[in-house]
Amino acid sequence: MENIYMDYGATTPVRPEVTAAMQPYLTTCYGNPSAQYDLAVQAKNAVEQARSVIAASLGVKPGEIYFTSGGTESDNWALKASVDRKPEKGHIITSQVEHHAILRTCQYLEAKGCEVTYLPVNEEGCISVEQLEQAIQPNTILISIMYANNEIGSIQPIRKIGEIARNHGIPFHTDAVQAYMHVPIRVQEEGITMLSASAHKFGGPKGTGFLYLSEKLPLGSLLQGGGQERGRRAGTENVAGIVGMGEAVRCADRELRQEQERLCRLRDQMIRTFLRDIPYVRLNGAARDRLPGNVNMSFQFVEGPSLLVLLNEEGICASAGSACSSGDGTVSHVLQAIGLPEELARAAIRFSFGKETTEEDIVKVVEVVKKNVQRLRNLR
Ligand code: PLP
């Protein structure tokens, strides 16, 4: 039985071009980029090449890209180093629907004396820019709002947030782990000062990511040690991972607009058919401003985890809410924040798809879901 992979929000298959590009750096070209001989210089050059490709994808300077171990590290760095920069009790504004990499870091900083405002969201999962502006205080040191939500796909009003941040002279960090390489991002125009991204969400390897850090913001480092990454991120570079991420960006960037359009079409087709063919279903998140490959639906009178088991038996890989929090029995904080009653939150499934997904996959998934939703409802 062939699997139909519907969990691109959790991770994506590594593209063949990426594995091919990484191969030499796992075998013959093993030099440490900090060394001086040719074998090392080759590795160093490959890292710098990847940096340039990534910088170009965002319209920034290569010197503003810092390689990290992924989204979690980049998020931790942006928040913790912002607080270190202003040791007097600072205030951070974020939202209630952030990934735990942001929320738990904020809780950690609160325990250290920081003040944090968690902005609520509307039923589509978006913050209000008026509420953001009202939340700003004289001691606000950072605004950190995610680009797009990992569970319900809602895209935040980034340009407006960036404008408010700029007008008040406050740095704006965005966790773009779900958005980067899925929607076009131009950091200058959008007023973004820092941006987190992770390679495994767009066809690259796991354990590799980056932080875009504007040259105008002199943040310190998260890790102490060697002088790598211009003294800002210690530790021998994950050369193969960085090369793989660079290649993933090169491929994804080339196809971005076309893929975005194709996936939006598949997404809307899936939503339309669910709403038409299955009674008592609800779309969670924004109808329009949402990630191209994200569909989050609640199937009323059905337990999400039970449906997932049946889908798995038919080779369909999907997830309940978000992969990072599912399995622990708690109701998703995101679905709670959009005001979904607990019964509907427990009935939610996230289908997330991407490059390898075809229209036939969508048709098949809808059919299998429909059959199994009926089956579970009949058992009640
Ligand atoms: N932020 C968001 C929005 C995510 O979806 C994820 C992962 O799912 C992360 C951060 C963490 O990224 P990583 O897995 O690279 O640590």
Tab-separated table of C-alpha atoms and ligand atoms in Angstrom:
chain	number	residue	atom	x	y	z
A	1	MET	CA	0.000	0.000	0.000
A	2	GLU	CA	1.341	3.404	-0.986
A	3	ASN	CA	1.262	6.091	1.662
A	4	ILE	CA	-0.393	9.414	0.974
A	5	TYR	CA	1.631	11.894	2.971
A	6	MET	CA	-0.531	14.715	4.336
A	7	ASP	CA	1.788	15.978	7.090
A	8	TYR	CA	4.077	18.485	5.355
A	9	GLY	CA	3.493	20.886	8.262
A	10	ALA	CA	5.346	18.434	10.525
A	11	THR	CA	8.146	17.820	8.060
A	12	THR	CA	8.716	17.380	4.339
A	13	PRO	CA	10.485	14.704	2.312
A	14	VAL	CA	14.053	15.728	1.470
A	15	ARG	CA	14.288	16.633	-2.207
A	16	PRO	CA	16.561	14.406	-4.324
A	17	GLU	CA	18.522	17.472	-5.500
A	18	VAL	CA	19.191	18.218	-1.842
A	19	THR	CA	20.530	14.759	-0.973
A	20	ALA	CA	22.736	14.900	-4.063
A	21	ALA	CA	24.105	18.326	-3.103
A	22	MET	CA	24.806	17.175	0.462
A	23	GLN	CA	26.530	13.925	-0.469
A	24	PRO	CA	30.086	15.273	-1.054
A	25	TYR	CA	30.009	17.089	2.299
A	26	LEU	CA	29.192	13.844	4.091
A	27	THR	CA	31.932	11.927	2.320
A	28	THR	CA	34.930	13.408	0.536
A	29	CYS	CA	34.676	17.097	1.416
A	30	TYR	CA	34.794	16.770	5.190
A	31	GLY	CA	37.077	19.702	6.085
A	32	ASN	CA	36.248	21.988	8.997
A	33	PRO	CA	35.328	25.381	7.482
A	34	SER	CA	37.458	27.143	10.111
A	35	ALA	CA	40.688	25.485	8.915
A	36	GLN	CA	43.027	26.945	6.270
A	37	TYR	CA	43.861	24.155	3.777
A	38	ASP	CA	41.993	23.577	0.499
A	39	LEU	CA	39.784	20.777	1.846
A	40	ALA	CA	38.457	23.174	4.460
A	41	VAL	CA	38.181	26.122	2.099
A	42	GLN	CA	35.914	24.030	-0.154
A	43	ALA	CA	33.582	23.455	2.788
A	44	LYS	CA	33.731	27.125	3.759
A	45	ASN	CA	32.923	28.194	0.202
A	46	ALA	CA	29.940	25.841	0.092
A	47	VAL	CA	28.597	27.336	3.330
A	48	GLU	CA	29.028	30.862	1.944
A	49	GLN	CA	27.343	29.873	-1.314
A	50	ALA	CA	24.298	28.626	0.643
A	51	ARG	CA	24.285	31.865	2.651
A	52	SER	CA	24.155	33.931	-0.541
A	53	VAL	CA	21.285	31.885	-1.999
A	54	ILE	CA	19.255	32.258	1.211
A	55	ALA	CA	20.013	35.980	1.514
A	56	ALA	CA	18.890	36.545	-2.088
A	57	SER	CA	15.618	34.711	-1.405
A	58	LEU	CA	14.753	37.331	1.243
A	59	GLY	CA	16.356	40.345	-0.466
A	60	VAL	CA	18.934	40.813	2.329
A	61	LYS	CA	22.724	40.769	2.684
A	62	PRO	CA	24.520	37.416	3.136
A	63	GLY	CA	26.089	38.827	6.325
A	64	GLU	CA	22.598	39.040	7.848
A	65	ILE	CA	22.007	35.257	7.667
A	66	TYR	CA	23.162	33.126	10.632
A	67	PHE	CA	22.980	29.341	10.463
A	68	THR	CA	21.400	27.526	13.399
A	69	SER	CA	20.096	24.052	14.231
A	70	GLY	CA	16.537	24.977	13.192
A	71	GLY	CA	13.434	26.938	14.075
A	72	THR	CA	13.535	26.279	17.809
A	73	GLU	CA	17.087	27.590	18.195
A	74	SER	CA	16.434	30.626	16.006
A	75	ASP	CA	13.326	31.504	18.040
A	76	ASN	CA	15.182	31.058	21.345
A	77	TRP	CA	18.049	33.185	20.089
A	78	ALA	CA	15.885	36.052	18.853
A	79	LEU	CA	13.965	36.299	22.128
A	80	LYS	CA	16.678	35.619	24.694
A	81	ALA	CA	19.306	37.808	23.019
A	82	SER	CA	16.782	40.671	22.721
A	83	VAL	CA	16.271	40.513	26.471
A	84	ASP	CA	20.040	40.301	27.131
A	85	ARG	CA	20.495	43.432	25.040
A	86	LYS	CA	18.234	45.453	27.360
A	87	PRO	CA	18.837	44.085	30.838
A	88	GLU	CA	16.367	46.489	32.491
A	89	LYS	CA	12.952	44.793	32.825
A	90	GLY	CA	11.747	44.593	29.249
A	91	HIS	CA	8.360	43.914	27.740
A	92	ILE	CA	7.714	41.540	24.828
A	93	ILE	CA	4.569	41.380	22.708
A	94	THR	CA	3.674	38.067	21.137
A	95	SER	CA	0.470	36.158	20.378
A	96	GLN	CA	-1.480	33.333	21.970
A	97	VAL	CA	-1.121	31.144	18.881
A	98	GLU	CA	2.669	30.986	18.604
A	99	HIS	CA	4.584	27.726	18.402
A	100	HIS	CA	5.857	26.380	21.720
A	101	ALA	CA	9.385	27.412	20.693
A	102	ILE	CA	8.183	30.991	21.274
A	103	LEU	CA	5.590	30.445	24.016
A	104	ARG	CA	7.839	28.390	26.291
A	105	THR	CA	10.750	30.778	25.746
A	106	CYS	CA	8.452	33.646	26.754
A	107	GLN	CA	7.434	31.742	29.891
A	108	TYR	CA	11.132	31.210	30.681
A	109	LEU	CA	11.786	34.925	30.247
A	110	GLU	CA	8.767	35.822	32.386
A	111	ALA	CA	10.224	33.693	35.189
A	112	LYS	CA	13.361	35.837	34.861
A	113	GLY	CA	11.382	39.042	35.338
A	114	CYS	CA	10.361	39.935	31.802
A	115	GLU	CA	6.847	41.110	31.068
A	116	VAL	CA	5.022	39.438	28.166
A	117	THR	CA	1.742	40.354	26.466
A	118	TYR	CA	0.087	37.456	24.646
A	119	LEU	CA	-2.240	39.061	22.115
A	120	PRO	CA	-5.528	37.258	21.522
A	121	VAL	CA	-6.623	36.338	17.994
A	122	ASN	CA	-9.940	36.487	16.153
A	123	GLU	CA	-11.793	33.360	15.067
A	124	GLU	CA	-9.620	33.135	11.962
A	125	GLY	CA	-6.479	33.083	14.107
A	126	CYS	CA	-5.233	36.612	13.355
A	127	ILE	CA	-4.172	39.307	15.807
A	128	SER	CA	-5.667	42.788	15.675
A	129	VAL	CA	-3.168	45.480	14.733
A	130	GLU	CA	-5.124	47.971	16.858
A	131	GLN	CA	-4.645	45.747	19.904
A	132	LEU	CA	-0.975	45.400	19.030
A	133	GLU	CA	-0.529	49.155	18.949
A	134	GLN	CA	-2.406	49.553	22.249
A	135	ALA	CA	-0.178	46.917	23.891
A	136	ILE	CA	3.035	48.855	23.193
A	137	GLN	CA	4.665	50.278	26.330
A	138	PRO	CA	7.701	52.516	26.799
A	139	ASN	CA	9.705	49.399	27.821
A	140	THR	CA	8.603	47.184	24.898
A	141	ILE	CA	11.820	45.663	23.547
A	142	LEU	CA	10.432	43.221	20.992
A	143	ILE	CA	7.389	42.259	18.961
A	144	SER	CA	7.430	38.573	17.996
A	145	ILE	CA	4.501	37.418	15.874
A	146	MET	CA	4.592	34.319	13.704
A	147	TYR	CA	4.267	34.700	9.940
A	148	ALA	CA	1.841	31.795	9.540
A	149	ASN	CA	0.385	29.358	12.022
A	150	ASN	CA	1.543	25.751	11.989
A	151	GLU	CA	-1.846	24.280	12.942
A	152	ILE	CA	-4.464	26.339	11.154
A	153	GLY	CA	-2.304	28.032	8.509
A	154	SER	CA	-3.536	31.577	9.180
A	155	ILE	CA	-1.202	34.260	7.853
A	156	GLN	CA	-0.791	37.282	10.125
A	157	PRO	CA	-1.010	40.892	8.858
A	158	ILE	CA	2.805	41.020	8.712
A	159	ARG	CA	3.211	44.231	6.708
A	160	LYS	CA	1.001	46.171	9.137
A	161	ILE	CA	2.793	44.698	12.145
A	162	GLY	CA	6.131	45.652	10.587
A	163	GLU	CA	4.902	49.191	9.984
A	164	ILE	CA	3.767	49.606	13.598
A	165	ALA	CA	7.044	48.158	14.896
A	166	ARG	CA	9.047	50.501	12.668
A	167	ASN	CA	7.001	53.559	13.673
A	168	HIS	CA	7.697	52.817	17.336
A	169	GLY	CA	11.354	51.857	16.806
A	170	ILE	CA	10.762	48.331	18.163
A	171	PRO	CA	12.484	45.290	16.583
A	172	PHE	CA	10.055	42.863	14.927
A	173	HIS	CA	10.838	39.139	14.945
A	174	THR	CA	8.729	36.688	12.979
A	175	ASP	CA	8.733	32.907	13.256
A	176	ALA	CA	8.451	32.117	9.561
A	177	VAL	CA	9.128	28.386	9.921
A	178	GLN	CA	5.842	27.474	8.204
A	179	ALA	CA	5.818	30.336	5.720
A	180	TYR	CA	9.355	30.607	4.344
A	181	MET	CA	9.551	29.082	0.858
A	182	HIS	CA	5.763	28.643	0.789
A	183	VAL	CA	4.777	32.281	0.389
A	184	PRO	CA	7.013	35.087	-0.946
A	185	ILE	CA	8.673	37.106	1.842
A	186	ARG	CA	10.582	40.400	1.444
A	187	VAL	CA	11.871	41.415	4.823
A	188	GLN	CA	12.668	45.064	4.055
A	189	GLU	CA	9.245	45.841	2.647
A	190	GLU	CA	7.531	43.959	5.441
A	191	GLY	CA	9.477	45.725	8.198
A	192	ILE	CA	10.947	42.484	9.608
A	193	THR	CA	14.081	42.791	11.754
A	194	MET	CA	14.557	39.085	12.556
A	195	LEU	CA	13.160	35.952	10.931
A	196	SER	CA	13.390	32.273	11.919
A	197	ALA	CA	13.309	29.472	9.348
A	198	SER	CA	13.873	25.727	9.294
A	199	ALA	CA	15.095	23.624	6.356
A	200	HIS	CA	13.011	20.514	6.979
A	201	LYS	CA	9.789	22.413	6.267
A	202	PHE	CA	10.713	22.994	2.617
A	203	GLY	CA	12.511	19.920	1.326
A	204	GLY	CA	15.772	20.348	3.252
A	205	PRO	CA	17.316	18.254	6.013
A	206	LYS	CA	16.229	18.242	9.665
A	207	GLY	CA	18.345	19.997	12.284
A	208	THR	CA	19.282	22.973	10.076
A	209	GLY	CA	17.833	26.443	9.944
A	210	PHE	CA	18.761	30.080	10.108
A	211	LEU	CA	18.037	33.377	11.745
A	212	TYR	CA	17.911	36.458	9.575
A	213	LEU	CA	19.194	39.241	11.779
A	214	SER	CA	19.197	42.777	10.412
A	215	GLU	CA	22.650	44.351	10.513
A	216	LYS	CA	20.996	47.290	12.278
A	217	LEU	CA	20.272	45.141	15.348
A	218	PRO	CA	23.399	44.255	17.320
A	219	LEU	CA	22.189	41.109	19.122
A	220	GLY	CA	24.568	38.946	21.113
A	221	SER	CA	24.882	35.201	20.680
A	222	LEU	CA	22.841	32.441	22.239
A	223	LEU	CA	25.726	29.946	22.468
A	224	GLN	CA	29.159	30.752	23.827
A	225	GLY	CA	32.182	29.100	22.240
A	226	GLY	CA	34.163	29.422	19.008
A	227	GLY	CA	34.061	32.384	16.649
A	228	GLN	CA	31.913	30.824	13.911
A	229	GLU	CA	29.196	32.858	12.206
A	230	ARG	CA	31.057	36.124	12.782
A	231	GLY	CA	31.229	35.392	16.500
A	232	ARG	CA	27.443	35.235	16.807
A	233	ARG	CA	26.769	31.484	16.730
A	234	ALA	CA	29.441	29.235	18.161
A	235	GLY	CA	29.894	25.616	17.055
A	236	THR	CA	31.355	23.890	13.994
A	237	GLU	CA	29.015	24.450	11.102
A	238	ASN	CA	26.667	21.663	9.982
A	239	VAL	CA	28.210	21.895	6.518
A	240	ALA	CA	26.160	19.184	4.781
A	241	GLY	CA	22.956	20.457	6.387
A	242	ILE	CA	23.662	24.047	5.372
A	243	VAL	CA	24.513	23.002	1.807
A	244	GLY	CA	21.293	20.964	1.720
A	245	MET	CA	19.264	23.904	2.971
A	246	GLY	CA	20.844	26.179	0.345
A	247	GLU	CA	19.927	23.712	-2.390
A	248	ALA	CA	16.379	23.357	-1.029
A	249	VAL	CA	16.009	27.149	-1.153
A	250	ARG	CA	17.424	27.311	-4.680
A	251	CYS	CA	14.882	24.723	-5.904
A	252	ALA	CA	11.877	25.933	-3.898
A	253	ASP	CA	12.443	29.612	-4.672
A	254	ARG	CA	12.458	28.913	-8.407
A	255	GLU	CA	9.056	27.180	-8.169
A	256	LEU	CA	7.536	29.253	-5.392
A	257	ARG	CA	4.836	31.198	-7.251
A	258	GLN	CA	3.786	28.232	-9.354
A	259	GLU	CA	3.659	25.856	-6.382
A	260	GLN	CA	1.839	28.422	-4.290
A	261	GLU	CA	-0.876	28.677	-6.931
A	262	ARG	CA	-1.118	24.912	-7.448
A	263	LEU	CA	-1.330	24.179	-3.717
A	264	CYS	CA	-3.919	26.915	-3.143
A	265	ARG	CA	-6.029	25.270	-5.840
A	266	LEU	CA	-5.696	21.829	-4.215
A	267	ARG	CA	-6.358	23.325	-0.779
A	268	ASP	CA	-9.535	25.069	-1.912
A	269	GLN	CA	-10.699	21.954	-3.728
A	270	MET	CA	-10.219	19.885	-0.564
A	271	ILE	CA	-12.024	22.410	1.642
A	272	ARG	CA	-14.893	22.752	-0.831
A	273	THR	CA	-15.418	18.998	-1.094
A	274	PHE	CA	-15.249	18.424	2.640
A	275	LEU	CA	-17.834	21.140	3.231
A	276	ARG	CA	-20.058	19.856	0.441
A	277	ASP	CA	-19.832	16.106	1.032
A	278	ILE	CA	-19.631	15.664	4.782
A	279	PRO	CA	-22.260	17.090	7.143
A	280	TYR	CA	-21.204	18.798	10.395
A	281	VAL	CA	-17.704	19.832	9.417
A	282	ARG	CA	-15.999	23.102	10.172
A	283	LEU	CA	-12.966	24.759	8.612
A	284	ASN	CA	-10.563	26.013	11.283
A	285	GLY	CA	-8.536	29.118	10.457
A	286	ALA	CA	-8.775	31.724	7.743
A	287	ALA	CA	-10.587	30.941	4.504
A	288	ARG	CA	-8.354	33.182	2.424
A	289	ASP	CA	-5.194	34.343	4.172
A	290	ARG	CA	-3.889	30.877	4.863
A	291	LEU	CA	-0.887	28.762	3.934
A	292	PRO	CA	-1.222	27.177	0.488
A	293	GLY	CA	-0.896	23.560	1.698
A	294	ASN	CA	-2.903	23.710	4.934
A	295	VAL	CA	-6.402	22.397	5.631
A	296	ASN	CA	-7.568	22.075	9.237
A	297	MET	CA	-11.062	20.637	9.659
A	298	SER	CA	-13.168	19.575	12.610
A	299	PHE	CA	-15.403	16.566	11.965
A	300	GLN	CA	-18.079	16.922	14.604
A	301	PHE	CA	-19.027	13.817	16.647
A	302	VAL	CA	-15.669	12.212	15.796
A	303	GLU	CA	-12.546	11.934	17.977
A	304	GLY	CA	-9.601	13.232	15.908
A	305	PRO	CA	-7.157	10.566	17.167
A	306	SER	CA	-9.608	7.731	16.310
A	307	LEU	CA	-9.983	9.071	12.791
A	308	LEU	CA	-6.198	9.316	12.456
A	309	VAL	CA	-5.835	5.629	13.351
A	310	LEU	CA	-8.301	4.638	10.630
A	311	LEU	CA	-6.611	6.923	8.101
A	312	ASN	CA	-3.249	5.433	8.986
A	313	GLU	CA	-4.638	1.953	8.300
A	314	GLU	CA	-5.400	3.175	4.782
A	315	GLY	CA	-1.939	4.690	4.361
A	316	ILE	CA	-2.890	8.307	4.973
A	317	CYS	CA	-0.501	10.279	7.212
A	318	ALA	CA	-2.172	13.331	8.775
A	319	SER	CA	-2.047	14.884	12.222
A	320	ALA	CA	-4.308	16.076	15.011
A	321	GLY	CA	-3.746	19.790	15.528
A	322	SER	CA	0.025	20.118	15.464
A	323	ALA	CA	2.575	17.285	15.503
A	324	CYS	CA	4.562	19.068	18.207
A	325	SER	CA	1.737	18.933	20.749
A	326	SER	CA	-0.419	16.015	19.639
A	327	GLY	CA	-0.390	12.806	21.576
A	328	ASP	CA	-0.326	14.379	25.035
A	329	GLY	CA	-4.107	14.557	25.423
A	330	THR	CA	-4.258	18.331	25.824
A	331	VAL	CA	-6.418	20.482	23.601
A	332	SER	CA	-4.476	22.601	21.139
A	333	HIS	CA	-3.803	26.113	22.486
A	334	VAL	CA	-4.346	27.442	18.969
A	335	LEU	CA	-7.815	25.948	18.599
A	336	GLN	CA	-8.653	27.227	22.083
A	337	ALA	CA	-7.432	30.704	21.149
A	338	ILE	CA	-9.748	30.862	18.114
A	339	GLY	CA	-12.630	30.036	20.466
A	340	LEU	CA	-13.340	26.507	19.257
A	341	PRO	CA	-15.420	24.506	21.771
A	342	GLU	CA	-13.478	21.573	23.225
A	343	GLU	CA	-15.552	18.958	21.409
A	344	LEU	CA	-14.710	20.514	18.034
A	345	ALA	CA	-11.066	21.027	18.972
A	346	ARG	CA	-10.774	17.313	19.751
A	347	ALA	CA	-12.373	16.559	16.387
A	348	ALA	CA	-9.778	18.548	14.431
A	349	ILE	CA	-7.425	17.093	11.849
A	350	ARG	CA	-4.665	18.919	9.991
A	351	PHE	CA	-3.986	17.891	6.410
A	352	SER	CA	-0.862	19.582	5.111
A	353	PHE	CA	0.545	18.936	1.693
A	354	GLY	CA	3.231	20.071	-0.708
A	355	LYS	CA	5.475	19.377	-3.640
A	356	GLU	CA	4.685	15.680	-4.173
A	357	THR	CA	0.914	15.999	-3.560
A	358	THR	CA	-1.303	15.447	-6.598
A	359	GLU	CA	-4.959	16.135	-7.302
A	360	GLU	CA	-5.593	12.364	-7.177
A	361	ASP	CA	-4.191	12.330	-3.636
A	362	ILE	CA	-6.661	15.014	-2.608
A	363	VAL	CA	-9.614	13.179	-4.178
A	364	LYS	CA	-8.575	9.898	-2.524
A	365	VAL	CA	-8.049	11.466	0.902
A	366	VAL	CA	-11.440	13.174	0.867
A	367	GLU	CA	-13.098	9.898	-0.099
A	368	VAL	CA	-11.347	7.892	2.643
A	369	VAL	CA	-12.051	10.572	5.243
A	370	LYS	CA	-15.713	10.679	4.272
A	371	LYS	CA	-16.061	6.887	4.596
A	372	ASN	CA	-14.323	6.764	7.971
A	373	VAL	CA	-16.115	9.762	9.442
A	374	GLN	CA	-19.397	8.008	8.626
A	375	ARG	CA	-18.070	4.787	10.144
A	376	LEU	CA	-17.084	6.485	13.401
A	377	ARG	CA	-20.340	8.405	13.603
A	378	ASN	CA	-22.314	5.183	13.112
A	379	LEU	CA	-20.491	3.663	16.084
A	380	ARG	CA	-21.687	6.390	18.422
B	1	PLP	N1	7.991	27.353	14.725
B	1	PLP	C1	6.989	26.823	14.017
B	1	PLP	C2	5.861	27.708	13.561
B	1	PLP	C3	6.995	25.464	13.700
B	1	PLP	O1	5.988	24.943	12.988
B	1	PLP	C4	8.068	24.663	14.144
B	1	PLP	C5	8.092	23.207	13.890
B	1	PLP	O2	7.073	22.584	13.655
B	1	PLP	C6	9.114	25.284	14.868
B	1	PLP	C7	9.028	26.624	15.140
B	1	PLP	C8	10.289	24.498	15.334
B	1	PLP	O3	11.178	24.267	14.268
B	1	PLP	P1	12.290	23.124	14.333
B	1	PLP	O4	11.571	21.833	14.157
B	1	PLP	O5	13.200	23.408	13.178
B	1	PLP	O6	12.980	23.265	15.636
